[in-house]
Short mmCIF file of C-alpha atoms in Angstrom, two decimals:
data_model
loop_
_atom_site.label_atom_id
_atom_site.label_comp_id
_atom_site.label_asym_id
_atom_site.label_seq_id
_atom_site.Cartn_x
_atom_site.Cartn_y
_atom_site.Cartn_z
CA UNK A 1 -89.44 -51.14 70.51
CA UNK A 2 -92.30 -51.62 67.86
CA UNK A 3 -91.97 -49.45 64.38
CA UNK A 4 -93.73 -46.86 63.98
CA UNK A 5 -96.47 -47.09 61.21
CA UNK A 6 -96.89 -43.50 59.67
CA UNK A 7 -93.31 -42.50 58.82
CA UNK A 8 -89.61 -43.92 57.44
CA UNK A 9 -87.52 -44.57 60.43
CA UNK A 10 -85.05 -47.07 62.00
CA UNK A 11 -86.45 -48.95 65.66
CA UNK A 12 -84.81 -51.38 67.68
CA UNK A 13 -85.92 -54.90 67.79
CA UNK A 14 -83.43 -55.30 71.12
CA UNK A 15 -83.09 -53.04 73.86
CA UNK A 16 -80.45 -50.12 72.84
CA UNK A 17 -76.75 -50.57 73.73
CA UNK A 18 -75.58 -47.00 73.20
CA UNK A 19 -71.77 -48.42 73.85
CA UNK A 20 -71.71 -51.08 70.88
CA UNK A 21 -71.52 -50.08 67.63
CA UNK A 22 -74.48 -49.90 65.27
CA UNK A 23 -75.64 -52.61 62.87
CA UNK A 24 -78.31 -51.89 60.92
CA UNK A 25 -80.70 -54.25 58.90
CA UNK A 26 -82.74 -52.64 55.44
CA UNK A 27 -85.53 -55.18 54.73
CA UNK A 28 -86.63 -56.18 51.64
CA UNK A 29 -89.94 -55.50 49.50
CA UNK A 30 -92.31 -55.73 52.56
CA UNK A 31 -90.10 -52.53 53.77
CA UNK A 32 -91.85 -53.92 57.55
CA UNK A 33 -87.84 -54.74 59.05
CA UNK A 34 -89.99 -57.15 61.60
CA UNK A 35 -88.71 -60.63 59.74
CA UNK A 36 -85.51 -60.31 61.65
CA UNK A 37 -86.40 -61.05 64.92
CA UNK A 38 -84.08 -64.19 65.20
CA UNK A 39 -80.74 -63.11 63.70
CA UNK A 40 -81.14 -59.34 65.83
CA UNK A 41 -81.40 -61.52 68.91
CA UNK A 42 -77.83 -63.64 67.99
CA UNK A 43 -76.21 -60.27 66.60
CA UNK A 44 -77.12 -58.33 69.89
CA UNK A 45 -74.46 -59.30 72.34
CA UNK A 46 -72.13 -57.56 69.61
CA UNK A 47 -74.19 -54.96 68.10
CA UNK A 48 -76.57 -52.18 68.81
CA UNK A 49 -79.51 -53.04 66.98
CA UNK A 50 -81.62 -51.59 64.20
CA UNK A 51 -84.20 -52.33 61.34
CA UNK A 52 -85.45 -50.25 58.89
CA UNK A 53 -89.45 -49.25 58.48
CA UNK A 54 -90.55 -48.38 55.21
CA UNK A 55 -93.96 -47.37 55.65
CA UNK A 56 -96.57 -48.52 52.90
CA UNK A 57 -97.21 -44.93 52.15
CA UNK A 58 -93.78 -43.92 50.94
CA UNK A 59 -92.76 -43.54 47.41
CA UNK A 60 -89.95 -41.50 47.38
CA UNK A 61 -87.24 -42.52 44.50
CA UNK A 62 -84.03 -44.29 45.17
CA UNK A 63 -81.89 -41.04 45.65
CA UNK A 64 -84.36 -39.58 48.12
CA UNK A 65 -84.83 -42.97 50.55
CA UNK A 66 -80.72 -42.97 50.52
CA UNK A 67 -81.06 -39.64 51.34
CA UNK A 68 -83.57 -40.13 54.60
CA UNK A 69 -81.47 -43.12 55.89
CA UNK A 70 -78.46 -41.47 55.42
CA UNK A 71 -80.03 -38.84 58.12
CA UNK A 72 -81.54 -41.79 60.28
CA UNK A 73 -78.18 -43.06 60.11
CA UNK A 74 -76.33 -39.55 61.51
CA UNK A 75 -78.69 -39.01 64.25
CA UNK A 76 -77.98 -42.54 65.44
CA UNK A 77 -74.52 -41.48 65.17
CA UNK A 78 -74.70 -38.19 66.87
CA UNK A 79 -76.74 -39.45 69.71
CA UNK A 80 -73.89 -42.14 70.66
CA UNK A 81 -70.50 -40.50 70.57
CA UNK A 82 -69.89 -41.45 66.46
CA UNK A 83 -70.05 -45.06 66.29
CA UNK A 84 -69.13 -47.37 63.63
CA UNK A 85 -71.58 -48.76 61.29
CA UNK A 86 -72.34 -52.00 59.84
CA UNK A 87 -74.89 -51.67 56.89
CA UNK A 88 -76.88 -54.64 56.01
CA UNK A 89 -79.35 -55.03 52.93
CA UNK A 90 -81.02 -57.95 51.98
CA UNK A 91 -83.14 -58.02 48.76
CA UNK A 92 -85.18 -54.86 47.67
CA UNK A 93 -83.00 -53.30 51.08
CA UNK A 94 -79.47 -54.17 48.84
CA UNK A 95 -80.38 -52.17 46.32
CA UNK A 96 -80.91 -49.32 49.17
CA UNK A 97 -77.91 -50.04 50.75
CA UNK A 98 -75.43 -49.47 47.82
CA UNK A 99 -77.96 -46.44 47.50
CA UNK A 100 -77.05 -44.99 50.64
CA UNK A 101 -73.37 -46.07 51.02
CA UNK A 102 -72.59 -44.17 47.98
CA UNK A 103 -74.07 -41.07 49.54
CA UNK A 104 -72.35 -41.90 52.62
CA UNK A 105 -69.07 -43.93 52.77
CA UNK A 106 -67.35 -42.73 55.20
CA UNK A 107 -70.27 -43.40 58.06
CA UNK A 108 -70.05 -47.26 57.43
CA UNK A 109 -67.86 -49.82 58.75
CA UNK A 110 -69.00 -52.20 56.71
CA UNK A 111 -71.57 -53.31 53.79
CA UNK A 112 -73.24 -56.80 54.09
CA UNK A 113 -75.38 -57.19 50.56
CA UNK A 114 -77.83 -60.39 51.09
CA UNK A 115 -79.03 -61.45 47.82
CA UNK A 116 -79.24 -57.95 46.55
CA UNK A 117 -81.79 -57.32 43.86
CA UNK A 118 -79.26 -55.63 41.35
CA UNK A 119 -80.41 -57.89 39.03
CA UNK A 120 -83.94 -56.87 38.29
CA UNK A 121 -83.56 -53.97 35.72
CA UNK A 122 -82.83 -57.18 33.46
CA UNK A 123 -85.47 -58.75 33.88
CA UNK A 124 -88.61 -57.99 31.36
CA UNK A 125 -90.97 -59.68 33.84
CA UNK A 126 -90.89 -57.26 36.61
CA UNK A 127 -92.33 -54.22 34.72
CA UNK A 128 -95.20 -56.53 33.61
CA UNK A 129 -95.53 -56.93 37.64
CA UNK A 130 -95.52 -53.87 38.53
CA UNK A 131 -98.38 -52.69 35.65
CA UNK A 132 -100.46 -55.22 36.68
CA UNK A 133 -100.43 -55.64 40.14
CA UNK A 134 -103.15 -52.67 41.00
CA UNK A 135 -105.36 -54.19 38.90
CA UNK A 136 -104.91 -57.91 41.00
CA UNK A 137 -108.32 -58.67 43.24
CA UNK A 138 -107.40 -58.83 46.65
CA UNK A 139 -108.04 -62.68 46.65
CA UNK A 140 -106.17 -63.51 43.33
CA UNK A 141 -103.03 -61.14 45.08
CA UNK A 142 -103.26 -63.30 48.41
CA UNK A 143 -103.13 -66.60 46.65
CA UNK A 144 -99.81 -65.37 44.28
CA UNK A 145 -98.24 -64.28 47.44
CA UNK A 146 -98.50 -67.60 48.70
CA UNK A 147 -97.88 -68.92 44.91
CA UNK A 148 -94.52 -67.17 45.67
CA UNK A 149 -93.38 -68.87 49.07
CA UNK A 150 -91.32 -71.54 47.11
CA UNK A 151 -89.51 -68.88 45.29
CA UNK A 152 -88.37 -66.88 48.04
CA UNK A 153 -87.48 -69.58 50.65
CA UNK A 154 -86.19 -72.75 50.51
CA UNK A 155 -89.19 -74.30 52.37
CA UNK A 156 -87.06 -77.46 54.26
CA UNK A 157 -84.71 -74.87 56.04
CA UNK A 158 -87.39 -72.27 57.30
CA UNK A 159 -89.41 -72.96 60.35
CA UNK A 160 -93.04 -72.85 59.56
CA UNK A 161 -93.80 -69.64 61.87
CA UNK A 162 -90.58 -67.73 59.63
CA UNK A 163 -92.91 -68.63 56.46
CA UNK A 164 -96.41 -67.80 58.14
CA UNK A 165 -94.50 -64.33 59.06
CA UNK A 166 -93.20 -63.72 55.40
CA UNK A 167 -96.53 -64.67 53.68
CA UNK A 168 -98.35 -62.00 56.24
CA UNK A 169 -95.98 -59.46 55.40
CA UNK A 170 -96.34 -60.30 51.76
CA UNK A 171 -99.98 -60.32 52.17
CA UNK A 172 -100.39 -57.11 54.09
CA UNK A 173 -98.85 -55.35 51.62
CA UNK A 174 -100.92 -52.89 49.73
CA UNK A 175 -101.12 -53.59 45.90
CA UNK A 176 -99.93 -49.95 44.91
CA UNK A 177 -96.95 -50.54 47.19
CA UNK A 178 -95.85 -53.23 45.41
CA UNK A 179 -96.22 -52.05 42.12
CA UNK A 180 -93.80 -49.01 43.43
CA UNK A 181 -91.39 -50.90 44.35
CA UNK A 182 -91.24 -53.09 41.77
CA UNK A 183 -90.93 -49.92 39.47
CA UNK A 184 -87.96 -49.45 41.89
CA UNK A 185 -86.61 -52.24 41.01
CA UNK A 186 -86.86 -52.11 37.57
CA UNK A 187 -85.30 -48.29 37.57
CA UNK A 188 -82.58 -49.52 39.32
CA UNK A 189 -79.16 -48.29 38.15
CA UNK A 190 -75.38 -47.91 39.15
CA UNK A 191 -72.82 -47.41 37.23
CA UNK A 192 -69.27 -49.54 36.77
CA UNK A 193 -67.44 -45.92 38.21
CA UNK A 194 -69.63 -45.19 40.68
CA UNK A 195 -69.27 -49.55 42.34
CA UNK A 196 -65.73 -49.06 41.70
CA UNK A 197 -65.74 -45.55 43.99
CA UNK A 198 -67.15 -47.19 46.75
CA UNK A 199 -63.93 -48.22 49.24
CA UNK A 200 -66.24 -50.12 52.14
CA UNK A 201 -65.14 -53.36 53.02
CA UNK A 202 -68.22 -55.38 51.82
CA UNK A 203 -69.48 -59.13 52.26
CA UNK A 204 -72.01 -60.29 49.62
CA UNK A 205 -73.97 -63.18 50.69
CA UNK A 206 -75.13 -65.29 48.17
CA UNK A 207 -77.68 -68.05 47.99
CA UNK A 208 -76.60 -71.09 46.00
CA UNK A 209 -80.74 -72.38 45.54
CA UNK A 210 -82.16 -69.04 45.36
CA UNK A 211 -84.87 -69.30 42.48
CA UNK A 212 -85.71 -65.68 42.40
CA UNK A 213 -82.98 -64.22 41.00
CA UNK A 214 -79.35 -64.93 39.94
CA UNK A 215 -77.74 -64.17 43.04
CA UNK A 216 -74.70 -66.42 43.08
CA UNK A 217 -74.02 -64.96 39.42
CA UNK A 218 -74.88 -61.11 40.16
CA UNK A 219 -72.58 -61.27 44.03
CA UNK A 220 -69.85 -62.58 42.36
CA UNK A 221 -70.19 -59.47 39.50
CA UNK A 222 -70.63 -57.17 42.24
CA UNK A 223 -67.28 -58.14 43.98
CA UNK A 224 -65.87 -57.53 40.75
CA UNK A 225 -66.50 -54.09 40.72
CA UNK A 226 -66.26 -53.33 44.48
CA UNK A 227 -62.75 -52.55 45.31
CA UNK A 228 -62.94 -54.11 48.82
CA UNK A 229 -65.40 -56.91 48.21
CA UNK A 230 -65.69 -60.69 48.89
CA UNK A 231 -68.38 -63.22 48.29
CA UNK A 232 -69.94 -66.10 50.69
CA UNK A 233 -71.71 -68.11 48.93
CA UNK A 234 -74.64 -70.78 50.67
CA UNK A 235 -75.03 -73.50 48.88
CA UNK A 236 -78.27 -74.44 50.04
CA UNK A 237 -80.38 -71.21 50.72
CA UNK A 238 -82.54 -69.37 48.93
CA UNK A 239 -83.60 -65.80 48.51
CA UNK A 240 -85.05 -65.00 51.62
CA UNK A 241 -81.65 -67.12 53.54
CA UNK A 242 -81.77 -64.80 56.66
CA UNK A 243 -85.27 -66.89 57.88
CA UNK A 244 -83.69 -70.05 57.42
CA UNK A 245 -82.65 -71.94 60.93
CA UNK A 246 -79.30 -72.75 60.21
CA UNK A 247 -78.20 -69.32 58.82
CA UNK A 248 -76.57 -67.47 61.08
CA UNK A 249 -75.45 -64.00 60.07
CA UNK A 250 -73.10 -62.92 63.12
CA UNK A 251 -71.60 -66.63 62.45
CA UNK A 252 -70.81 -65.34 58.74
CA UNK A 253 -69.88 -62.07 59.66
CA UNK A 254 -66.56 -64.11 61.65
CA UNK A 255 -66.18 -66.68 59.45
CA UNK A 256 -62.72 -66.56 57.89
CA UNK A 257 -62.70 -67.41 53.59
CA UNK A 258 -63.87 -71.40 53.67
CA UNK A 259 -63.25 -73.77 50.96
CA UNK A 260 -62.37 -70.61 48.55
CA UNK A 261 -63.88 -70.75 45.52
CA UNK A 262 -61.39 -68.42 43.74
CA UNK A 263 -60.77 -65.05 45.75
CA UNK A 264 -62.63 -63.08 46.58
CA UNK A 265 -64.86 -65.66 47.08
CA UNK A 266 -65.40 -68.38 49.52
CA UNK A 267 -68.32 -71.10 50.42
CA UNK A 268 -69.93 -71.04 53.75
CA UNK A 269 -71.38 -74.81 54.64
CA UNK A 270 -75.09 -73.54 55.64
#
């Protein structure tokens, strides 16, 4: 099923499986869920799939998106006899995801934080972003986009059609977008009390060559504060890890603590 274009809503990249429970995937800045074609296809034998659509349009504040998901997520749950779900974030979509499990613990089965942008109210840069980027020419914005490519992936481990899909996303995104969600970003905020309220068994992947943003660093800080939290680190993958071949989220999702690094955290060998 393709997203729709006009409104926030959750679609299924696999044909539904009303009898599995739910695992749903909140994308990151693009908002477009469409990058996730290849770990919904290994995670659908187990799950019942979904992805998150953000449409361009939106700008409704943290609180409010939490809010809408949190009712995408009950009518999902209300159409299929109550089913667990597993809540998955990557990026801009972490941030969302603590969002919306704090409004809503007790409809998840799990929290899976990928890289999680938690880190960018602390970074001075990303205001400066957002201010300018309405102000970009379309051609100098398509050419930073692809500027940006080595900062999101780790270019060896992602097929070349993974990176001609994220630079089109990146690309088709509309300038005023971005500079919302960027100001998203920056406005980000949760407190010490309200991480330490939140009792949902969570898994924070990490990547160990992410040069975006501290994400080793800010996982393990997480998983301090989350009272049911541990921490899988890649050595070898960057921000955007869930393109790269050789990551393989239901594989992670299994995976027993490996070569612990000091509990809760452990080192996966993608």
């Amino acid at each position: 099923m393709q997203p729709r274009r006009d409104c926030l809503h959750l679609f299924a990249p696999q044909p539904p499986q009303p009898e599995r429970p739910l695992f749903v995937f909140l994308p990151g800045l693009d908002g477009t869920g469409e990058l996730y074609a290849r770990q919904a296809a290994a995670l659908a034998p187990r799950f019942d799939m979904r992805c998150l659509h953000l449409p361009a349009s939106d700008r409704r504040d943290w609180q409010a998106l939490a809010q809408r998901v949190v009712a995408e997520l009950r009518a999902c749950q209300a159409a299929s006899r109550h089913r667990a779900i597993h809540l998955c974030g990557e990026s801009f979509g972490g941030c969302l995801a603590l969002q919306v499990a704090l409004q809503a613990p007790h409809l998840l089965e799990r929290l899976i934080l990928v890289n999680p942008a938690t880190t960018c109210p602390d970074r001075p840069l990303l205001g400066y972003a957002a201010e300018v980027a309405p102000w970009l020419p379309q051609g100098v914005y398509r050419w930073a986009a692809q500027g940006l490519l080595p900062l999101l992936t780790a270019p060896q481990r992602v097929e070349p059609a993974q990176r001609r899909a994220l630079l089109a996303v990146m690309q088709a995104l509309p300038l005023e977008t971005l500079r919302w969600r960027l100001l998203l970003l920056k406005r980000f905020q949760l407190s010490r009390d309200a991480l330490r309220s939140l009792r949902v068994p969570s898994l924070l992947l990490a990547g160990g060559a992410d040069r975006l943003l501290p994400s080793v660093r800010e996982a393990q800080r997480l998983a301090r504060e989350l009272p049911e939290a541990r921490v899988t680190v890649l050595p070898q993958s960057g921000h955007t890890c869930l393109l790269e071949r050789d990551v393989d989220l239901g594989e992670l999702l299994q995976a027993p603590p490996r070569a612990a690094l000091a509990p809760p955290y452990s080192c996966a060998a993608p």
